[in-house]
Coordinates of C-alpha atoms and ligand atoms in Angstrom, one line a residue:
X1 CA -12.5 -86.7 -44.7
X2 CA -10.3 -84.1 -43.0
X3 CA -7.5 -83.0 -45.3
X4 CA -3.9 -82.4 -44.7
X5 CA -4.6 -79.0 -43.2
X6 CA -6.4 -80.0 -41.0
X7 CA -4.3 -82.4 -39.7
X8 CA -1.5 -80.1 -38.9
X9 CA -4.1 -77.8 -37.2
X10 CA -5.0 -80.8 -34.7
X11 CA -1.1 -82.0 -34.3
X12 CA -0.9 -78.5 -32.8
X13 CA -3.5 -78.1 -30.8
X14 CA -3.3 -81.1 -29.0
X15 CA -0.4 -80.1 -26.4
X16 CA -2.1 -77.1 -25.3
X17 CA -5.4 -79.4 -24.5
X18 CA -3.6 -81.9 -22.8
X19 CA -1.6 -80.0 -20.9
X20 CA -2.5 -79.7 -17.1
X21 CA -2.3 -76.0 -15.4
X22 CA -1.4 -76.7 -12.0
X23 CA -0.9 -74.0 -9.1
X24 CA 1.1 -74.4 -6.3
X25 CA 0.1 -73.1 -2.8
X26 CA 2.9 -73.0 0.3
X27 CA 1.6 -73.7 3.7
X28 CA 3.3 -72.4 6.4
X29 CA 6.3 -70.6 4.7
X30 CA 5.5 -66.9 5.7
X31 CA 4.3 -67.9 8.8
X32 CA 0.7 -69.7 9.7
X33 CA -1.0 -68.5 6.3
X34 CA -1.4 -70.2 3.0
X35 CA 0.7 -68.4 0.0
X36 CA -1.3 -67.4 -1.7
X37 CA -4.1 -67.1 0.3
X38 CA -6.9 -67.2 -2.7
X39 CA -6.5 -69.0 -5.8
X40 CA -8.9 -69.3 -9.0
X41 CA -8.1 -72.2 -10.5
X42 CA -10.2 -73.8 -13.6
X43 CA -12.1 -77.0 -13.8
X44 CA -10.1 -80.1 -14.7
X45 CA -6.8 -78.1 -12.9
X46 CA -4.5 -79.0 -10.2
X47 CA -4.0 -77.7 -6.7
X48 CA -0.9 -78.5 -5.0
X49 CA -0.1 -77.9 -1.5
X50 CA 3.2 -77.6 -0.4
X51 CA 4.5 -78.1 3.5
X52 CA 6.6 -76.1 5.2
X53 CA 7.9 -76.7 9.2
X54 CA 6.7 -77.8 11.1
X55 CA 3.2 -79.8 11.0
X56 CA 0.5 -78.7 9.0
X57 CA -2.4 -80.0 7.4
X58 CA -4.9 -78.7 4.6
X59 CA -8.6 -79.9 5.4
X60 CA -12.0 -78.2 3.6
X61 CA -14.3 -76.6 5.7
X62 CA -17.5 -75.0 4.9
X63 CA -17.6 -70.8 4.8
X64 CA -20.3 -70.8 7.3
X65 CA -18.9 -73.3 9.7
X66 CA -14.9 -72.1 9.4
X67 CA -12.2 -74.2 10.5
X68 CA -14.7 -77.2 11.1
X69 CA -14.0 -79.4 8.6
X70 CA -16.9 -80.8 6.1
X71 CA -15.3 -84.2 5.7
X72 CA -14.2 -83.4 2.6
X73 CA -10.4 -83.4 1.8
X74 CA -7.9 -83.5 4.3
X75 CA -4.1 -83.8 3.4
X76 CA -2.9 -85.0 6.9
X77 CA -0.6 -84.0 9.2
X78 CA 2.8 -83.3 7.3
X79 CA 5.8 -82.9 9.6
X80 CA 8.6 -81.0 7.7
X81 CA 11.4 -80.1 9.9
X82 CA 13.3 -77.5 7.2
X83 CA 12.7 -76.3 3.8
X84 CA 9.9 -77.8 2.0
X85 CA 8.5 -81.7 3.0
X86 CA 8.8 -84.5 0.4
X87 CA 5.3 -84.8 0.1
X88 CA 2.7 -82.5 -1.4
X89 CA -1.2 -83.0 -1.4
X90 CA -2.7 -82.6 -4.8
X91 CA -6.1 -82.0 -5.4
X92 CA -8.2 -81.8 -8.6
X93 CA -10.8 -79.4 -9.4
X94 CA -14.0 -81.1 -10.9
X95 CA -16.2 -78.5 -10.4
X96 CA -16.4 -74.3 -9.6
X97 CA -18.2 -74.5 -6.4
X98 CA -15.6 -72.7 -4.0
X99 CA -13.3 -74.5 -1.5
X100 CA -12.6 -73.5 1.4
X101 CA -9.7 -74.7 4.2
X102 CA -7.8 -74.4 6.8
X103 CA -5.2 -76.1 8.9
X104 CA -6.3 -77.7 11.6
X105 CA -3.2 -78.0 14.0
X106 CA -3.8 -76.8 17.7
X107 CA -0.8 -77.6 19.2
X108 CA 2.6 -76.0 18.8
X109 CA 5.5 -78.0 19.0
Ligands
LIG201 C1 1.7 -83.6 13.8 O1 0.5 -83.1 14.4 C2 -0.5 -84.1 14.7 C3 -1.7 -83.4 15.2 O2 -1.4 -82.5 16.3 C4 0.1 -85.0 15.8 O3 -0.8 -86.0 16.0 C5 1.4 -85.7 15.2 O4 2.0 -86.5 16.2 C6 2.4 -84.6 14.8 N1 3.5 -85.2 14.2 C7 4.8 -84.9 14.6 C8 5.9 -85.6 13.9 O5 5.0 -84.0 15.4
LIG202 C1 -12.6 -84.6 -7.6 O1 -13.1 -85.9 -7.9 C2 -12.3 -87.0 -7.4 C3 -12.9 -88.3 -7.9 O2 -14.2 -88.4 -7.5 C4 -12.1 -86.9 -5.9 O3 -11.3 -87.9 -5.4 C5 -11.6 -85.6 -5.5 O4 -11.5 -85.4 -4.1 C6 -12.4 -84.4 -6.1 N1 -11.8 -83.1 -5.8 C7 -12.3 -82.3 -4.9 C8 -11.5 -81.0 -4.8 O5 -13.3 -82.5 -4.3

């Protein structure tokens, strides 16, 4: 039987467990990089990407086949004419095998 303590122990505990980290990265605000361009972010987190002007995209590749992409994830093309676009692509890491990506726009427009 867990006694009174103990249940003010768990009470605060809980919002630290249940909270969700999640990092954000910017793609295509300081030109065509990612900010920041490397990110350790722990099992059961979130990564979300952020699109600046003008058409991006975030798609995984693998590191010995760069900028090909592994069929993976792939945020689609988000055409943002100023400041930040109203959507973001979230991803969730299940796992620490490393991700790599790129964006895979050729054209400029
Ligand atoms: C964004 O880029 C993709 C791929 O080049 C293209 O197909 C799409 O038409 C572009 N969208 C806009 C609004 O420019
Ligand atoms: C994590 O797993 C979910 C559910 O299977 C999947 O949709 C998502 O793409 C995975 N995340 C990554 C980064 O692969």
């Amino acid at each position: 039987m867990l006694s009174k303590s103990t249940y003010a122990t768990l009470s605060l505990l809980l919002p630290i467990v249940s909270s969700q980290l999640t990092q954000v990265v910017a793609v295509g605000e300081n030109g065509l990089v990612f900010t920041p361009s490397t990110i350790t972010a722990p099992v059961g987190s979130q990564v979300e990407f952020q699109f600046y002007p003008r058409n991006h995209s975030v798609v995984s590749s693998a590191f010995d086949n760069p900028c090909q992409p592994d069929g993976k994830l792939f945020s689609g093309y988000m055409p943002v004419s100023a400041g930040t676009g109203p959507d973001v692509f979230v991803i969730t890491i299940n796992d620490t095998n490393p991700i790599w990506y790129y964006c895979s726009q050729n054209v400029y427009v």
